[in-house]
PDB file of C-alpha atoms in Angstrom:
ATOM      1  CA  UNK A   1      99.583 142.893 110.331  1.00 56.00           C
ATOM      2  CA  UNK A   2     101.613 143.074 113.532  1.00 62.00           C
ATOM      3  CA  UNK A   3     104.881 145.002 113.468  1.00 91.00           C
ATOM      4  CA  UNK A   4     107.146 142.483 115.126  1.00 96.00           C
ATOM      5  CA  UNK A   5     110.135 141.083 113.334  1.00 96.00           C
ATOM      6  CA  UNK A   6     112.475 138.214 113.942  1.00 97.00           C
ATOM      7  CA  UNK A   7     115.813 137.530 112.305  1.00 97.00           C
ATOM      8  CA  UNK A   8     117.053 135.262 111.004  1.00 97.00           C
ATOM      9  CA  UNK A   9     114.092 133.160 109.788  1.00 96.00           C
ATOM     10  CA  UNK A  10     116.272 130.082 109.467  1.00 97.00           C
ATOM     11  CA  UNK A  11     119.644 129.313 111.016  1.00 97.00           C
ATOM     12  CA  UNK A  12     121.851 126.245 110.811  1.00 97.00           C
ATOM     13  CA  UNK A  13     124.831 126.384 113.104  1.00 97.00           C
ATOM     14  CA  UNK A  14     127.490 124.107 114.503  1.00 97.00           C
ATOM     15  CA  UNK A  15     127.665 122.834 118.070  1.00 97.00           C
ATOM     16  CA  UNK A  16     129.427 125.177 120.469  1.00 96.00           C
ATOM     17  CA  UNK A  17     128.763 128.356 118.537  1.00 96.00           C
ATOM     18  CA  UNK A  18     127.332 131.448 120.178  1.00 96.00           C
ATOM     19  CA  UNK A  19     124.181 132.777 118.549  1.00 96.00           C
ATOM     20  CA  UNK A  20     121.790 135.661 119.054  1.00 97.00           C
ATOM     21  CA  UNK A  21     118.234 135.616 117.787  1.00 98.00           C
ATOM     22  CA  UNK A  22     116.886 139.071 117.131  1.00 98.00           C
ATOM     23  CA  UNK A  23     113.392 140.352 117.875  1.00 98.00           C
ATOM     24  CA  UNK A  24     112.140 143.874 117.337  1.00 98.00           C
ATOM     25  CA  UNK A  25     108.717 145.467 117.562  1.00 97.00           C
ATOM     26  CA  UNK A  26     107.592 148.935 116.554  1.00 95.00           C
ATOM     27  CA  UNK A  27     104.329 149.002 118.498  1.00 93.00           C
ATOM     28  CA  UNK A  28     105.773 150.420 121.702  1.00 92.00           C
ATOM     29  CA  UNK A  29     104.662 147.353 123.639  1.00 93.00           C
ATOM     30  CA  UNK A  30     105.956 146.946 127.172  1.00 92.00           C
ATOM     31  CA  UNK A  31     105.665 143.172 127.424  1.00 91.00           C
ATOM     32  CA  UNK A  32     107.731 140.855 125.283  1.00 94.00           C
ATOM     33  CA  UNK A  33     108.010 137.081 125.289  1.00 94.00           C
ATOM     34  CA  UNK A  34     110.153 134.288 123.896  1.00 96.00           C
ATOM     35  CA  UNK A  35     108.530 130.903 123.272  1.00 94.00           C
ATOM     36  CA  UNK A  36     110.100 127.668 122.146  1.00 94.00           C
ATOM     37  CA  UNK A  37     108.046 125.395 119.908  1.00 92.00           C
ATOM     38  CA  UNK A  38     108.858 121.986 118.463  1.00 86.00           C
ATOM     39  CA  UNK A  39     106.990 121.117 115.219  1.00 79.00           C
ATOM     40  CA  UNK A  40     103.320 120.471 115.849  1.00 75.00           C
ATOM     41  CA  UNK A  41     103.710 120.958 119.566  1.00 82.00           C
ATOM     42  CA  UNK A  42     102.679 123.544 122.105  1.00 84.00           C
ATOM     43  CA  UNK A  43     104.467 126.783 122.802  1.00 89.00           C
ATOM     44  CA  UNK A  44     106.620 126.860 125.918  1.00 89.00           C
ATOM     45  CA  UNK A  45     107.418 130.188 127.529  1.00 90.00           C
ATOM     46  CA  UNK A  46     111.172 130.501 128.111  1.00 93.00           C
ATOM     47  CA  UNK A  47     111.625 134.231 128.834  1.00 95.00           C
ATOM     48  CA  UNK A  48     109.516 137.328 129.254  1.00 92.00           C
ATOM     49  CA  UNK A  49     109.947 140.991 130.025  1.00 93.00           C
ATOM     50  CA  UNK A  50     107.652 143.658 131.473  1.00 90.00           C
ATOM     51  CA  UNK A  51     109.730 146.510 130.117  1.00 93.00           C
ATOM     52  CA  UNK A  52     113.210 147.958 129.868  1.00 96.00           C
ATOM     53  CA  UNK A  53     115.703 146.299 132.230  1.00 96.00           C
ATOM     54  CA  UNK A  54     113.100 143.691 133.210  1.00 93.00           C
ATOM     55  CA  UNK A  55     113.631 140.026 132.336  1.00 95.00           C
ATOM     56  CA  UNK A  56     112.143 136.886 133.848  1.00 92.00           C
ATOM     57  CA  UNK A  57     112.544 133.194 133.173  1.00 91.00           C
ATOM     58  CA  UNK A  58     109.530 131.364 131.871  1.00 87.00           C
ATOM     59  CA  UNK A  59     108.064 128.001 132.728  1.00 79.00           C
ATOM     60  CA  UNK A  60     110.404 125.967 130.553  1.00 80.00           C
ATOM     61  CA  UNK A  61     113.992 125.830 131.675  1.00 77.00           C
ATOM     62  CA  UNK A  62     116.274 127.222 129.015  1.00 81.00           C
ATOM     63  CA  UNK A  63     120.013 127.715 128.701  1.00 90.00           C
ATOM     64  CA  UNK A  64     119.420 130.897 126.768  1.00 94.00           C
ATOM     65  CA  UNK A  65     119.604 134.438 128.115  1.00 95.00           C
ATOM     66  CA  UNK A  66     117.795 137.613 127.139  1.00 97.00           C
ATOM     67  CA  UNK A  67     118.249 141.336 127.555  1.00 97.00           C
ATOM     68  CA  UNK A  68     115.911 144.320 127.319  1.00 97.00           C
ATOM     69  CA  UNK A  69     117.932 147.491 126.991  1.00 97.00           C
ATOM     70  CA  UNK A  70     115.436 149.153 124.669  1.00 97.00           C
ATOM     71  CA  UNK A  71     111.648 148.841 124.586  1.00 96.00           C
ATOM     72  CA  UNK A  72     111.595 147.688 120.994  1.00 97.00           C
ATOM     73  CA  UNK A  73     114.372 145.098 121.164  1.00 98.00           C
ATOM     74  CA  UNK A  74     114.444 141.725 122.979  1.00 98.00           C
ATOM     75  CA  UNK A  75     117.320 139.545 121.758  1.00 98.00           C
ATOM     76  CA  UNK A  76     117.838 135.948 122.866  1.00 97.00           C
ATOM     77  CA  UNK A  77     121.345 134.536 123.152  1.00 96.00           C
ATOM     78  CA  UNK A  78     122.706 130.993 123.328  1.00 94.00           C
ATOM     79  CA  UNK A  79     126.318 131.054 124.518  1.00 94.00           C
ATOM     80  CA  UNK A  80     127.094 127.547 123.302  1.00 95.00           C
ATOM     81  CA  UNK A  81     124.580 125.947 120.954  1.00 95.00           C
ATOM     82  CA  UNK A  82     123.846 122.223 121.218  1.00 95.00           C
ATOM     83  CA  UNK A  83     121.701 119.874 119.082  1.00 96.00           C
ATOM     84  CA  UNK A  84     119.118 119.845 121.888  1.00 93.00           C
ATOM     85  CA  UNK A  85     118.549 123.542 121.166  1.00 95.00           C
ATOM     86  CA  UNK A  86     117.181 122.686 117.723  1.00 96.00           C
ATOM     87  CA  UNK A  87     113.654 124.105 117.674  1.00 95.00           C
ATOM     88  CA  UNK A  88     111.566 127.032 116.554  1.00 95.00           C
ATOM     89  CA  UNK A  89     111.809 130.198 118.628  1.00 97.00           C
ATOM     90  CA  UNK A  90     108.889 132.624 118.581  1.00 97.00           C
ATOM     91  CA  UNK A  91     108.974 136.175 119.870  1.00 97.00           C
ATOM     92  CA  UNK A  92     105.828 138.051 120.883  1.00 95.00           C
ATOM     93  CA  UNK A  93     104.830 141.369 122.377  1.00 94.00           C
ATOM     94  CA  UNK A  94     101.761 142.874 124.014  1.00 90.00           C
ATOM     95  CA  UNK A  95     100.678 145.940 125.891  1.00 85.00           C
ATOM     96  CA  UNK A  96     101.041 146.080 129.639  1.00 71.00           C
ATOM     97  CA  UNK A  97      97.284 146.117 130.161  1.00 69.00           C
ATOM     98  CA  UNK A  98      95.853 142.918 131.563  1.00 63.00           C
ATOM     99  CA  UNK A  99      93.456 142.036 128.784  1.00 68.00           C
ATOM    100  CA  UNK A 100      95.550 142.158 125.668  1.00 76.00           C
ATOM    101  CA  UNK A 101      96.540 139.587 123.131  1.00 83.00           C
ATOM    102  CA  UNK A 102     100.153 138.995 122.154  1.00 88.00           C
ATOM    103  CA  UNK A 103     101.375 139.594 118.618  1.00 93.00           C
ATOM    104  CA  UNK A 104     103.861 137.105 117.259  1.00 95.00           C
ATOM    105  CA  UNK A 105     106.770 137.287 114.899  1.00 96.00           C
ATOM    106  CA  UNK A 106     107.297 134.744 112.141  1.00 94.00           C
ATOM    107  CA  UNK A 107     109.737 132.752 114.248  1.00 96.00           C
ATOM    108  CA  UNK A 108     113.320 131.588 113.875  1.00 97.00           C
ATOM    109  CA  UNK A 109     113.857 127.949 113.028  1.00 96.00           C
ATOM    110  CA  UNK A 110     117.172 126.941 114.573  1.00 97.00           C
ATOM    111  CA  UNK A 111     119.055 123.784 113.688  1.00 97.00           C
ATOM    112  CA  UNK A 112     122.212 122.912 115.589  1.00 97.00           C
ATOM    113  CA  UNK A 113     124.371 120.289 113.918  1.00 97.00           C
TER     114      UNK A 113
ATOM    115  CA  UNK B   1     101.844 122.329 137.442  1.00 37.00           C
ATOM    116  CA  UNK B   2      99.072 124.461 136.079  1.00 43.00           C
ATOM    117  CA  UNK B   3      98.377 123.982 132.406  1.00 45.00           C
ATOM    118  CA  UNK B   4      96.063 124.651 129.566  1.00 54.00           C
ATOM    119  CA  UNK B   5      95.400 121.466 127.619  1.00 49.00           C
ATOM    120  CA  UNK B   6      93.432 120.433 124.565  1.00 45.00           C
ATOM    121  CA  UNK B   7      91.302 117.327 124.244  1.00 46.00           C
ATOM    122  CA  UNK B   8      91.982 116.358 120.606  1.00 49.00           C
ATOM    123  CA  UNK B   9      95.249 116.597 118.710  1.00 83.00           C
ATOM    124  CA  UNK B  10      93.636 116.405 115.223  1.00 90.00           C
ATOM    125  CA  UNK B  11      90.191 117.304 113.939  1.00 93.00           C
ATOM    126  CA  UNK B  12      89.106 116.484 110.390  1.00 95.00           C
ATOM    127  CA  UNK B  13      85.976 118.158 109.014  1.00 96.00           C
ATOM    128  CA  UNK B  14      84.231 118.425 105.682  1.00 97.00           C
ATOM    129  CA  UNK B  15      84.373 121.778 103.952  1.00 97.00           C
ATOM    130  CA  UNK B  16      81.237 123.711 104.797  1.00 97.00           C
ATOM    131  CA  UNK B  17      80.620 121.938 108.076  1.00 97.00           C
ATOM    132  CA  UNK B  18      81.021 123.561 111.475  1.00 97.00           C
ATOM    133  CA  UNK B  19      84.132 122.843 113.554  1.00 97.00           C
ATOM    134  CA  UNK B  20      84.372 122.734 117.319  1.00 96.00           C
ATOM    135  CA  UNK B  21      87.763 122.794 118.998  1.00 95.00           C
ATOM    136  CA  UNK B  22      87.905 122.250 122.731  1.00 93.00           C
ATOM    137  CA  UNK B  23      90.283 123.329 125.453  1.00 92.00           C
ATOM    138  CA  UNK B  24      90.494 122.618 129.175  1.00 89.00           C
ATOM    139  CA  UNK B  25      92.314 124.840 131.614  1.00 85.00           C
ATOM    140  CA  UNK B  26      93.203 124.210 135.205  1.00 78.00           C
ATOM    141  CA  UNK B  27      93.956 127.638 136.662  1.00 82.00           C
ATOM    142  CA  UNK B  28      90.756 129.055 138.108  1.00 81.00           C
ATOM    143  CA  UNK B  29      92.527 132.402 138.605  1.00 81.00           C
ATOM    144  CA  UNK B  30      92.774 132.940 134.847  1.00 85.00           C
ATOM    145  CA  UNK B  31      90.386 135.606 133.669  1.00 85.00           C
ATOM    146  CA  UNK B  32      91.303 136.144 130.047  1.00 89.00           C
ATOM    147  CA  UNK B  33      91.494 133.575 127.265  1.00 92.00           C
ATOM    148  CA  UNK B  34      92.627 133.787 123.681  1.00 93.00           C
ATOM    149  CA  UNK B  35      92.388 131.545 120.636  1.00 95.00           C
ATOM    150  CA  UNK B  36      95.243 131.609 118.168  1.00 95.00           C
ATOM    151  CA  UNK B  37      95.586 130.115 114.703  1.00 96.00           C
ATOM    152  CA  UNK B  38      98.966 128.992 113.487  1.00 94.00           C
ATOM    153  CA  UNK B  39      99.557 128.172 109.854  1.00 92.00           C
ATOM    154  CA  UNK B  40     102.557 126.208 108.737  1.00 88.00           C
ATOM    155  CA  UNK B  41     105.764 128.230 108.923  1.00 85.00           C
ATOM    156  CA  UNK B  42     104.140 131.205 110.620  1.00 89.00           C
ATOM    157  CA  UNK B  43     103.734 132.580 114.092  1.00 92.00           C
ATOM    158  CA  UNK B  44     100.370 132.295 115.872  1.00 94.00           C
ATOM    159  CA  UNK B  45      97.726 134.806 114.863  1.00 94.00           C
ATOM    160  CA  UNK B  46      95.012 136.149 117.143  1.00 93.00           C
ATOM    161  CA  UNK B  47      91.490 134.904 116.356  1.00 95.00           C
ATOM    162  CA  UNK B  48      89.259 135.878 119.229  1.00 96.00           C
ATOM    163  CA  UNK B  49      89.418 136.461 122.964  1.00 94.00           C
ATOM    164  CA  UNK B  50      87.061 136.291 125.914  1.00 95.00           C
ATOM    165  CA  UNK B  51      87.136 137.564 129.463  1.00 91.00           C
ATOM    166  CA  UNK B  52      86.027 135.430 132.368  1.00 91.00           C
ATOM    167  CA  UNK B  53      82.995 137.630 133.044  1.00 92.00           C
ATOM    168  CA  UNK B  54      81.561 136.465 129.710  1.00 95.00           C
ATOM    169  CA  UNK B  55      80.150 133.099 128.582  1.00 96.00           C
ATOM    170  CA  UNK B  56      80.164 133.676 124.867  1.00 97.00           C
ATOM    171  CA  UNK B  57      81.707 135.953 122.317  1.00 97.00           C
ATOM    172  CA  UNK B  58      81.182 136.011 118.575  1.00 97.00           C
ATOM    173  CA  UNK B  59      83.379 137.127 115.764  1.00 94.00           C
ATOM    174  CA  UNK B  60      83.268 136.677 112.046  1.00 93.00           C
ATOM    175  CA  UNK B  61      82.416 132.961 111.569  1.00 96.00           C
ATOM    176  CA  UNK B  62      83.916 132.169 114.966  1.00 98.00           C
ATOM    177  CA  UNK B  63      82.399 131.860 118.409  1.00 98.00           C
ATOM    178  CA  UNK B  64      84.171 131.236 121.687  1.00 97.00           C
ATOM    179  CA  UNK B  65      82.314 129.675 124.599  1.00 97.00           C
ATOM    180  CA  UNK B  66      83.595 129.725 128.158  1.00 96.00           C
ATOM    181  CA  UNK B  67      82.330 127.431 130.899  1.00 95.00           C
ATOM    182  CA  UNK B  68      84.039 128.467 134.112  1.00 91.00           C
ATOM    183  CA  UNK B  69      82.290 125.790 136.155  1.00 92.00           C
ATOM    184  CA  UNK B  70      84.153 123.006 134.377  1.00 92.00           C
ATOM    185  CA  UNK B  71      87.073 125.167 133.214  1.00 91.00           C
ATOM    186  CA  UNK B  72      86.347 124.543 129.571  1.00 93.00           C
ATOM    187  CA  UNK B  73      86.780 126.709 126.514  1.00 94.00           C
ATOM    188  CA  UNK B  74      85.672 126.001 122.958  1.00 96.00           C
ATOM    189  CA  UNK B  75      86.136 127.572 119.560  1.00 97.00           C
ATOM    190  CA  UNK B  76      83.395 127.113 116.999  1.00 98.00           C
ATOM    191  CA  UNK B  77      84.099 127.822 113.348  1.00 98.00           C
ATOM    192  CA  UNK B  78      81.057 128.098 111.112  1.00 98.00           C
ATOM    193  CA  UNK B  79      81.118 126.883 107.512  1.00 97.00           C
ATOM    194  CA  UNK B  80      84.693 125.682 107.701  1.00 97.00           C
ATOM    195  CA  UNK B  81      86.811 126.576 104.694  1.00 97.00           C
ATOM    196  CA  UNK B  82      90.098 125.152 103.357  1.00 96.00           C
ATOM    197  CA  UNK B  83      91.845 128.294 104.585  1.00 96.00           C
ATOM    198  CA  UNK B  84      90.878 127.354 108.124  1.00 97.00           C
ATOM    199  CA  UNK B  85      93.282 124.410 108.035  1.00 96.00           C
ATOM    200  CA  UNK B  86      95.873 125.154 110.702  1.00 95.00           C
ATOM    201  CA  UNK B  87      96.810 124.374 114.284  1.00 94.00           C
ATOM    202  CA  UNK B  88      94.637 126.112 116.847  1.00 95.00           C
ATOM    203  CA  UNK B  89      95.871 126.979 120.332  1.00 93.00           C
ATOM    204  CA  UNK B  90      94.016 128.275 123.320  1.00 93.00           C
ATOM    205  CA  UNK B  91      95.960 130.440 125.731  1.00 91.00           C
ATOM    206  CA  UNK B  92      95.273 131.863 129.140  1.00 88.00           C
ATOM    207  CA  UNK B  93      96.523 135.189 130.358  1.00 80.00           C
ATOM    208  CA  UNK B  94      96.621 135.205 134.127  1.00 70.00           C
ATOM    209  CA  UNK B  95      96.046 138.659 135.512  1.00 63.00           C
ATOM    210  CA  UNK B  96      98.299 138.228 138.493  1.00 63.00           C
ATOM    211  CA  UNK B  97     101.773 139.446 139.170  1.00 50.00           C
ATOM    212  CA  UNK B  98     103.206 137.483 136.285  1.00 62.00           C
ATOM    213  CA  UNK B  99     100.923 138.403 133.358  1.00 64.00           C
ATOM    214  CA  UNK B 100     102.172 135.342 131.550  1.00 74.00           C
ATOM    215  CA  UNK B 101     100.491 134.012 128.441  1.00 82.00           C
ATOM    216  CA  UNK B 102     100.344 130.209 128.731  1.00 84.00           C
ATOM    217  CA  UNK B 103      99.488 128.010 125.745  1.00 86.00           C
ATOM    218  CA  UNK B 104      97.875 124.606 125.429  1.00 82.00           C
ATOM    219  CA  UNK B 105      99.095 121.757 123.236  1.00 78.00           C
ATOM    220  CA  UNK B 106      97.184 122.653 120.069  1.00 88.00           C
ATOM    221  CA  UNK B 107      94.637 120.994 117.773  1.00 92.00           C
ATOM    222  CA  UNK B 108      95.333 120.486 114.092  1.00 93.00           C
ATOM    223  CA  UNK B 109      92.262 121.210 111.979  1.00 96.00           C
ATOM    224  CA  UNK B 110      92.135 119.477 108.599  1.00 95.00           C
ATOM    225  CA  UNK B 111      89.452 120.545 106.152  1.00 96.00           C
ATOM    226  CA  UNK B 112      88.436 117.922 103.583  1.00 94.00           C
ATOM    227  CA  UNK B 113      87.313 119.284 100.195  1.00 90.00           C
TER     228      UNK B 113
END
């Protein structure tokens, strides 16, 4: 069982609200990722980090932002939520070595009304 | 752009039969591939991986085959069980400056009793 945790599991929020999705891992992994996934669809990389103070945008354009102040913590923030942000958000982490699988959290299912 | 894509969105098999899930990738620079299983309401879980210097790798009831000539990857599940019902994703981990983990669109495996 991977030690990576996401909170909250489910979130329903009104349009225009600011939200932060939390992700923490206790494995000491350098690399962390955020993916966005619509039901039954593929995972799209929206942000990733190689380590502390490192953040990069992924392949899918996103209005969210991330920060990496501590190795174990990689929060994702939406300044002003919109219905188009409704989706599942999955956080993952892996070691910095090239050949290493990513471990995923349970995900946060976000609904913006 | 570069992508990892799957041939079939849904695969239905009889319990006890073997399942084969296919995946095509387009980035010849990728040298590490992973199969993930995602059950409803959960994050993806690692099944098996393979490096590009290998053609085949076996795990418990699962085998991954890699054909670099045609950029094709497959996951074989022996004696498919009801617990194998899930969505299966292949992912490529490009060992370049980005180290991004890119996912394909997924195949839903349904196991008939």
